[in-house]
Short mmCIF file of C-alpha atoms in Angstrom, two decimals:
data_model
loop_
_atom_site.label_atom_id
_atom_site.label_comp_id
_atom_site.label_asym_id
_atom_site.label_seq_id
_atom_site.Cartn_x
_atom_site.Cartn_y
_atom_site.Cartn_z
CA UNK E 1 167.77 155.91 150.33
CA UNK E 2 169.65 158.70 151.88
CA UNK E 3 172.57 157.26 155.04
CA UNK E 4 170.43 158.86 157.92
CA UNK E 5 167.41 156.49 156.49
CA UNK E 6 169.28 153.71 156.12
CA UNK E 7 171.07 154.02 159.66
CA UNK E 8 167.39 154.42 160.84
CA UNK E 9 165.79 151.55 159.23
CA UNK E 10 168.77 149.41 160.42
CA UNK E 11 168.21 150.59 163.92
CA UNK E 12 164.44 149.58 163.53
CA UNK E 13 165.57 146.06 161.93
CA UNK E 14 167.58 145.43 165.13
CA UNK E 15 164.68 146.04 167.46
CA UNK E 16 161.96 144.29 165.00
CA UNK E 17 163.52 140.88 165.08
CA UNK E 18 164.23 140.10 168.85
CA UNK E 19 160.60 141.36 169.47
CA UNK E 20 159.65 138.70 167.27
CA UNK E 21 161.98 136.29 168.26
CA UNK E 22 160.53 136.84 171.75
CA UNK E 23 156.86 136.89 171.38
CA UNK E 24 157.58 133.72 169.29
CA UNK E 25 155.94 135.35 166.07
CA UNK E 26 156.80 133.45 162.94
CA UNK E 27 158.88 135.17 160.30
CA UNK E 28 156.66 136.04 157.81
CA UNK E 29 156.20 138.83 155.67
CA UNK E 30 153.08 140.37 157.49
CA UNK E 31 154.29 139.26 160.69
CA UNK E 32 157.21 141.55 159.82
CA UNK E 33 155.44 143.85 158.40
CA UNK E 34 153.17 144.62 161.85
CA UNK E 35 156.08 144.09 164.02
CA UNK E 36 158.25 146.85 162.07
CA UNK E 37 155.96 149.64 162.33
CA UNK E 38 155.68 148.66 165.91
CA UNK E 39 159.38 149.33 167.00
CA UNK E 40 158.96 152.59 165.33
CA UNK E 41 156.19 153.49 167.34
CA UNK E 42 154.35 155.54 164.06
CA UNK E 43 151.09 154.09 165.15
CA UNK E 44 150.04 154.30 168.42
CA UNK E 45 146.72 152.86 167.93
CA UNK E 46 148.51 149.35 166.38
CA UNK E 47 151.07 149.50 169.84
CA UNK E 48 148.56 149.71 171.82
CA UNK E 49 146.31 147.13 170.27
CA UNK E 50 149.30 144.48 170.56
CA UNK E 51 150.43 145.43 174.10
CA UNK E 52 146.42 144.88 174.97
CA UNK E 53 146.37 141.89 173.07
CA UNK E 54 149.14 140.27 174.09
CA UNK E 55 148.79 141.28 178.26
CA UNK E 56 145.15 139.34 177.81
CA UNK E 57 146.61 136.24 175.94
CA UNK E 58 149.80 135.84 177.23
CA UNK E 59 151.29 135.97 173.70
CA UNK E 60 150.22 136.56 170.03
CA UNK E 61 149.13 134.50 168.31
CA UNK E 62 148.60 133.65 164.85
CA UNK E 63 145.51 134.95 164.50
CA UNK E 64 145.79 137.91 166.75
CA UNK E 65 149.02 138.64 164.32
CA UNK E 66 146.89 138.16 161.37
CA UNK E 67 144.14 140.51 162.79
CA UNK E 68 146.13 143.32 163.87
CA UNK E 69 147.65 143.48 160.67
CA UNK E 70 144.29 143.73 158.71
CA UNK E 71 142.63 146.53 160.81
CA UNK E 72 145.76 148.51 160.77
CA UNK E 73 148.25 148.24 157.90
CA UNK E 74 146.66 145.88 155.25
CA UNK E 75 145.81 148.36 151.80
CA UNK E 76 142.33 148.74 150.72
CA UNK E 77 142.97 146.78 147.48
CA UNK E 78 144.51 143.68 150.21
CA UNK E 79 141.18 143.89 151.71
CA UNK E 80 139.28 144.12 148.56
CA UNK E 81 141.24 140.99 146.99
CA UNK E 82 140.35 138.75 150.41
CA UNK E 83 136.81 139.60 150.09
CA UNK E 84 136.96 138.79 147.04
CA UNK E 85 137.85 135.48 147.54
CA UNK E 86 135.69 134.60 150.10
CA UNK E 87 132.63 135.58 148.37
CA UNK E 88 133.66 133.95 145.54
CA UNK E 89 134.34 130.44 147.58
CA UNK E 90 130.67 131.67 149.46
CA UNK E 91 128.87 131.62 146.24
CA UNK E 92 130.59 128.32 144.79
CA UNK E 93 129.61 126.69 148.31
CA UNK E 94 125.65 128.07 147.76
CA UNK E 95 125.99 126.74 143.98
CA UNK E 96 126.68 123.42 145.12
CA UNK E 97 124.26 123.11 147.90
CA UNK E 98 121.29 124.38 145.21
CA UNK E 99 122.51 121.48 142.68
CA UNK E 100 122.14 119.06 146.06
CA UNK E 101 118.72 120.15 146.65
CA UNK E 102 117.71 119.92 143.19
CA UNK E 103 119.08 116.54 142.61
CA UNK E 104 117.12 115.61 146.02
CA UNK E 105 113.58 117.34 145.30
CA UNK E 106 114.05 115.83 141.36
CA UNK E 107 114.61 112.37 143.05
CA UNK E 108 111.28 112.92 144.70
CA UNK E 109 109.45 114.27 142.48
CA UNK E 110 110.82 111.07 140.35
CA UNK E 111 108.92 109.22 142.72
CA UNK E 112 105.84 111.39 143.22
CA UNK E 113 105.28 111.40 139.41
CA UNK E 114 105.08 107.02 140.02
CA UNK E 115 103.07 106.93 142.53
CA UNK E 116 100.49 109.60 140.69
CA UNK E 117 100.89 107.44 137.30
CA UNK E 118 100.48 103.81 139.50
CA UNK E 119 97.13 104.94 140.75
CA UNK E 120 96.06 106.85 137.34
CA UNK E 121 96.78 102.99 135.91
CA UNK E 122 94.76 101.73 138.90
CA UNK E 123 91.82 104.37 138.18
CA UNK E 124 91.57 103.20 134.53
CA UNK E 125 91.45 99.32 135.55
CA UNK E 126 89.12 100.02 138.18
CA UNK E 127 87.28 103.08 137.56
CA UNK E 128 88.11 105.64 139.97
CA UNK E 129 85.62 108.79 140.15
CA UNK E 130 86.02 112.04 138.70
CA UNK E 131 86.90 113.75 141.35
CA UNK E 132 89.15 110.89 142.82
CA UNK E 133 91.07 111.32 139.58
CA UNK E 134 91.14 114.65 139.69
CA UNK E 135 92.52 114.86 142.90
CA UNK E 136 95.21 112.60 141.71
CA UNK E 137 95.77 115.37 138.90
CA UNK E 138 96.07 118.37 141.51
CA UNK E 139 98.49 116.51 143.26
CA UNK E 140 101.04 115.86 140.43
CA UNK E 141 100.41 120.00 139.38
CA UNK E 142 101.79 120.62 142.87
CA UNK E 143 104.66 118.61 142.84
CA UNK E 144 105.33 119.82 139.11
CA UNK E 145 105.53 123.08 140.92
CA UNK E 146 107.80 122.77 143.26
CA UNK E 147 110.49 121.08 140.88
CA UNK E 148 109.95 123.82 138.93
CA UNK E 149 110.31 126.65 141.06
CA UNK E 150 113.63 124.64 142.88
CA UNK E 151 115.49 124.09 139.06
CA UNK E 152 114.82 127.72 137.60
CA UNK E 153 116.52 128.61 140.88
CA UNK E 154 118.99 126.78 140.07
CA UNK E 155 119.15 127.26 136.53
CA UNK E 156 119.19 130.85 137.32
CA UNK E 157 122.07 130.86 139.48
CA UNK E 158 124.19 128.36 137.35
CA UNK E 159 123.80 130.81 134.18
CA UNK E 160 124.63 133.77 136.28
CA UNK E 161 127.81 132.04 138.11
CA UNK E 162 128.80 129.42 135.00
CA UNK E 163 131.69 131.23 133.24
CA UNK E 164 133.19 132.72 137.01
CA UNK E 165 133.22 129.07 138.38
CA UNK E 166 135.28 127.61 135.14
CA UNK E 167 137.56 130.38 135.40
CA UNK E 168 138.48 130.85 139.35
CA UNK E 169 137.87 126.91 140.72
CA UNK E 170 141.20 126.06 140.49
CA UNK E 171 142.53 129.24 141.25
CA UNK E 172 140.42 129.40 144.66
CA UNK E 173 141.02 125.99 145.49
CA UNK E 174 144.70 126.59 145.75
CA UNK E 175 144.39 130.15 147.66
CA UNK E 176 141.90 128.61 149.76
CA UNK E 177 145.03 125.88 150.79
CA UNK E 178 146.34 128.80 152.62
CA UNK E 179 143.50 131.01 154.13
CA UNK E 180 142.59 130.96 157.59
CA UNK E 181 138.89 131.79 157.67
CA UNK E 182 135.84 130.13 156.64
CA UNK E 183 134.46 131.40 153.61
CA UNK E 184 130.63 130.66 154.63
CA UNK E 185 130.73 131.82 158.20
CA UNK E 186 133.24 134.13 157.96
CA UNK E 187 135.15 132.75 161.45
CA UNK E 188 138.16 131.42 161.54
CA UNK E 189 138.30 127.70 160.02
CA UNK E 190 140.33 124.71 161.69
CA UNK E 191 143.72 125.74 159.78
CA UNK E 192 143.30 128.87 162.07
CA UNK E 193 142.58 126.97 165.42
CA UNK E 194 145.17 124.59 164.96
CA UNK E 195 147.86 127.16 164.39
CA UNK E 196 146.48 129.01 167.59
CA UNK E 197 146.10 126.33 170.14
CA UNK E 198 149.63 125.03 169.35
CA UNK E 199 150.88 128.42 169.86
CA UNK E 200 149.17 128.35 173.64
CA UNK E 201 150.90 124.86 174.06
CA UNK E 202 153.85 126.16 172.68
CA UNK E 203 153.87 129.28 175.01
CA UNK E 204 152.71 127.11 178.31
CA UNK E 205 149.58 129.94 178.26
CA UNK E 206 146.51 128.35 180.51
CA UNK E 207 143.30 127.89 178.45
CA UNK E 208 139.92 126.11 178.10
CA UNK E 209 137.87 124.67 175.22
CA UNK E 210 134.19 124.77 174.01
CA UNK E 211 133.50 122.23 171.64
CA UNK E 212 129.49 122.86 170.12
CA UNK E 213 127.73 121.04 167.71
CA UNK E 214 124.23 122.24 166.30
CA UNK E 215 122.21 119.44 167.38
CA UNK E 216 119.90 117.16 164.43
CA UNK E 217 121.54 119.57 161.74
CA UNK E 218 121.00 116.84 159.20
CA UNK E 219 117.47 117.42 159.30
CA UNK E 220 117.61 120.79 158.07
CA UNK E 221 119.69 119.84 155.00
CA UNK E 222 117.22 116.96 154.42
CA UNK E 223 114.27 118.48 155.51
CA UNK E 224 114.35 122.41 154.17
CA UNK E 225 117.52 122.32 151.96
CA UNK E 226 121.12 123.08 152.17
CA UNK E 227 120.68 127.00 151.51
CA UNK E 228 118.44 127.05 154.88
CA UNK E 229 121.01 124.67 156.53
CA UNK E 230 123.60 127.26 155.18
CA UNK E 231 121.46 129.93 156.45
CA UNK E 232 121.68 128.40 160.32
CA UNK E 233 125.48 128.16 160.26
CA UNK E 234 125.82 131.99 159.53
CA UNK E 235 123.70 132.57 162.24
CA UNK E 236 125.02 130.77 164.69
CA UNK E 237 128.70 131.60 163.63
CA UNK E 238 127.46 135.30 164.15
CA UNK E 239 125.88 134.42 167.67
CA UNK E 240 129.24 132.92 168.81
CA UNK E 241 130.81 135.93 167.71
CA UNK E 242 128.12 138.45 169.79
CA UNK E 243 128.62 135.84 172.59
CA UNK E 244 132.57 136.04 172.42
CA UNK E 245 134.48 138.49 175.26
CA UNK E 246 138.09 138.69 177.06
CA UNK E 247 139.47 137.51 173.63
CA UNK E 248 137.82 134.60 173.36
CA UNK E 249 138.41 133.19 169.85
CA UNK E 250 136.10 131.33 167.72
CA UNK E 251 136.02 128.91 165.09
CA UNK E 252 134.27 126.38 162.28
CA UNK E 253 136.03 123.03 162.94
CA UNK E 254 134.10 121.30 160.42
CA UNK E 255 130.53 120.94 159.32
CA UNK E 256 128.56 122.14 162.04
CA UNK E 257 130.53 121.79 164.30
CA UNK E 258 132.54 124.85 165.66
CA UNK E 259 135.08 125.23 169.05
CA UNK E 260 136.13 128.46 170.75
CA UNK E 261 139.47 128.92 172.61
CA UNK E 262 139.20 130.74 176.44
CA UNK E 263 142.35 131.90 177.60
CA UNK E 264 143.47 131.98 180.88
CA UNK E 265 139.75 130.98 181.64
CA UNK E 266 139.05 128.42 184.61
CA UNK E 267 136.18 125.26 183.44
CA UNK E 268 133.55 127.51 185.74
CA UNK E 269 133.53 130.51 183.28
CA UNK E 270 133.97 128.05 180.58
CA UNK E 271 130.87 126.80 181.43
CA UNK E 272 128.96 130.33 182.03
CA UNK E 273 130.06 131.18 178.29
CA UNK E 274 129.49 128.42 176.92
CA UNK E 275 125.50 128.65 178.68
CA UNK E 276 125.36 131.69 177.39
CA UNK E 277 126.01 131.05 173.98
CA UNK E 278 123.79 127.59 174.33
CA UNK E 279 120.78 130.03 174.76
CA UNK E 280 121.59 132.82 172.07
CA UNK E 281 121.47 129.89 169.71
CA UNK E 282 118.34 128.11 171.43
CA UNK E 283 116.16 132.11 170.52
CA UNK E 284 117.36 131.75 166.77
CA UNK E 285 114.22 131.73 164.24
CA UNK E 286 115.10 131.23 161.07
CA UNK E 287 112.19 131.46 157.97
CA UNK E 288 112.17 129.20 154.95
CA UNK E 289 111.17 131.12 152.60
CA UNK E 290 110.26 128.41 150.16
CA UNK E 291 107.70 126.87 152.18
CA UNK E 292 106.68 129.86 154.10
CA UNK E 293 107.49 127.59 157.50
CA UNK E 294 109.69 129.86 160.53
CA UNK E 295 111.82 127.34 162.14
CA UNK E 296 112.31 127.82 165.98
CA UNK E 297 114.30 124.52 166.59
CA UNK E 298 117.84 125.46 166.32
CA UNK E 299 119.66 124.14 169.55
CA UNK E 300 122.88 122.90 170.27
CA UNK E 301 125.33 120.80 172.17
CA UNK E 302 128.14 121.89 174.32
CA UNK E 303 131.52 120.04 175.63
CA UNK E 304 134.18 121.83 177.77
CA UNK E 305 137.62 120.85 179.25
CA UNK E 306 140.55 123.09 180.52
CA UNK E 307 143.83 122.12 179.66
CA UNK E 308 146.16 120.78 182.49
CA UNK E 309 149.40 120.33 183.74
CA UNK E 310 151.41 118.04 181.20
CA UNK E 311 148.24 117.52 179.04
CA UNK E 312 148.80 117.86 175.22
CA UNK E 313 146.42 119.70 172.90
CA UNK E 314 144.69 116.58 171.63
CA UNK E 315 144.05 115.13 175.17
CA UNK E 316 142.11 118.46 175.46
CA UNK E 317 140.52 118.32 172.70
CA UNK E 318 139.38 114.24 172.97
CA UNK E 319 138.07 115.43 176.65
CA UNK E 320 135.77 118.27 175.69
CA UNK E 321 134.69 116.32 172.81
CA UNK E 322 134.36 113.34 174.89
CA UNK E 323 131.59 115.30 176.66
CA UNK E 324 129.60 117.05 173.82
CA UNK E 325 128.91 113.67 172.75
CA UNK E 326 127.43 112.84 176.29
CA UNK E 327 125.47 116.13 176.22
CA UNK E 328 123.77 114.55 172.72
CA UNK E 329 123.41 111.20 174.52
CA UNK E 330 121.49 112.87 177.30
CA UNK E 331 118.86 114.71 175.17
CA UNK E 332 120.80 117.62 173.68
CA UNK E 333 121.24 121.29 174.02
CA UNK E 334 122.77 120.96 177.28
CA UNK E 335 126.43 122.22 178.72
CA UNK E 336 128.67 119.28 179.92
CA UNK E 337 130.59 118.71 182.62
CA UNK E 338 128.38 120.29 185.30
CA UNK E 339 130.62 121.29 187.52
#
């Protein structure tokens, strides 16, 4: 490194950290990484993208760091390796729901196969007619088929994926420790939101919540299977994202259950997003293509709360939840409070 570089770079070093130090950004390597090349001002597009970012929010946060740093100085190969990993953690995730709806439709075929043998004992004893047996016959042909057709799905997959899983599980497992998205849905996951909303508490910056929860989503797992079920969270995680504006962030808290942070928005335009997502997700049609069936009964539940004066994160968080669950108690797909 030649002295005028050096002198330079030193220069640069001297702006980087107090613009970190200010905006509160943590230390770390990408962090420092996105805030160097801005003090050198090489890339106007990245300067401008933080100055925009951080005039909306107030400050930048984790995520918005994390963001910024992807779209505008991560390598192709950085990319490559993250999505990597989330397909890989994606495809375990689809392996194990197939095994869960195998195991189920087995269990019930289990019983199927009973009941058809109990009344095949019952037609010998007391003489059923042909076509009565028969009948009996077609029946345990169609449930033969189904188990079937679910385990060489399954079969199929697990051959495909066997040697991958044995290999990267544990590997995954611990990089997963660390990542801040949500390998199914692709949002951010609640490692993500729980880094952000302590940086708005941390910065004093004005915000309000939208806790959702897809309403009777049990009954797709138990009724159509955990790759449909899987099939409705994507969806709806890409809704929220259509739905999101003004920087509104979203996120899978857990199951199906997702919130999204507004910031600097009042409980009023809470509510008017969170309507407006509450009927992107009521038009979602969804088709199971096992049985053939399109499913037009995806709604879901909505809480809100805006954080106030003195309140800490959890308070918020208890509030907005508080309400979701009166929304469900009420009859579902519905915004709560009113007003």
């Amino acid at each position: 490194m030649s002295k005028d570089s050096f002198v330079e770079s030193t220069e640069t070093l001297k702006k980087t950290v107090p613009l970190m130090i200010k905006h509160k950004v943590p230390t770390t390597p990408t962090n420092y990484a996105l805030w160097y090349t801005y003090a050198t001002q090489e890339q106007p597009t990245l300067n401008l993208a933080v100055d925009q970012g951080i005039e909306a929010l107030g400050h930048c946060t984790p995520t918005l760091c994390d963001n910024l740093y992807q779209e505008h100085l991560a390598c192709q190969t950085d990319k490559n390796m993250a999505q990597l990993k989330q397909s890989l953690t994606a495809m375990m995730q689809e392996l194990t729901s197939t095994m869960s709806d195998t195991l189920s439709n087995a269990e019930t075929f289990q019983g199927a196969l009973s009941h058809t043998f109990n009344k095949l004992e019952s037609a010998e004893r007391e003489g059923l007619s042909l076509e009565d047996t028969m009948t009996l016959v077609r029946e345990l042909i169609r449930e033969s088929r189904q188990i079937q057709l679910t385990t060489g799905t399954f079969k199929g997959q697990l051959s495909n994926a066997q040697q991958e899983i044995a290999a990267l599980r544990e590997a995954l497992s611990e990089s997963q420790k660390e990542a801040n998205q949500d390998a199914l849905t692709s949002l951010n996951n609640r490692r993500a939101f729980e880094r952000d909303i302590h940086s708005y508490s941390d910065n004093q910056i004005p915000y309000s919540l939208i806790i959702m929860d897809i309403d009777k989503f049990k009954d797709f797992n138990d009724n159509f299977g955990h790759l449909l079920g899987d099939q409705v969270l994507k969806i709806v995680a890409r809704r929220l994202l259509e739905c999101s504006r003004d920087y509104a962030q979203s996120y899978r808290f857990g199951g199906e259950e997702f919130i999204v942070i507004l910031p600097h928005k009042t409980l009023s335009s809470a509510r008017q997003q969170a309507e407006t997502i509450r009927r992107a997700i009521e038009k979602i049609s969804v088709l199971d293509k096992k049985s053939g069936q399109r499913i037009n009964s995806v709604t879901a539940s909505f809480g809100i709360a805006t954080k106030q004066e003195d309140e800490t994160t959890a308070e918020v968080i208890a509030r907005a939840d508080s309400h979701l669950n009166q929304a469900k108690q009420l009859g579902r797909n519905r915004v709560l409070p009113i007003s």
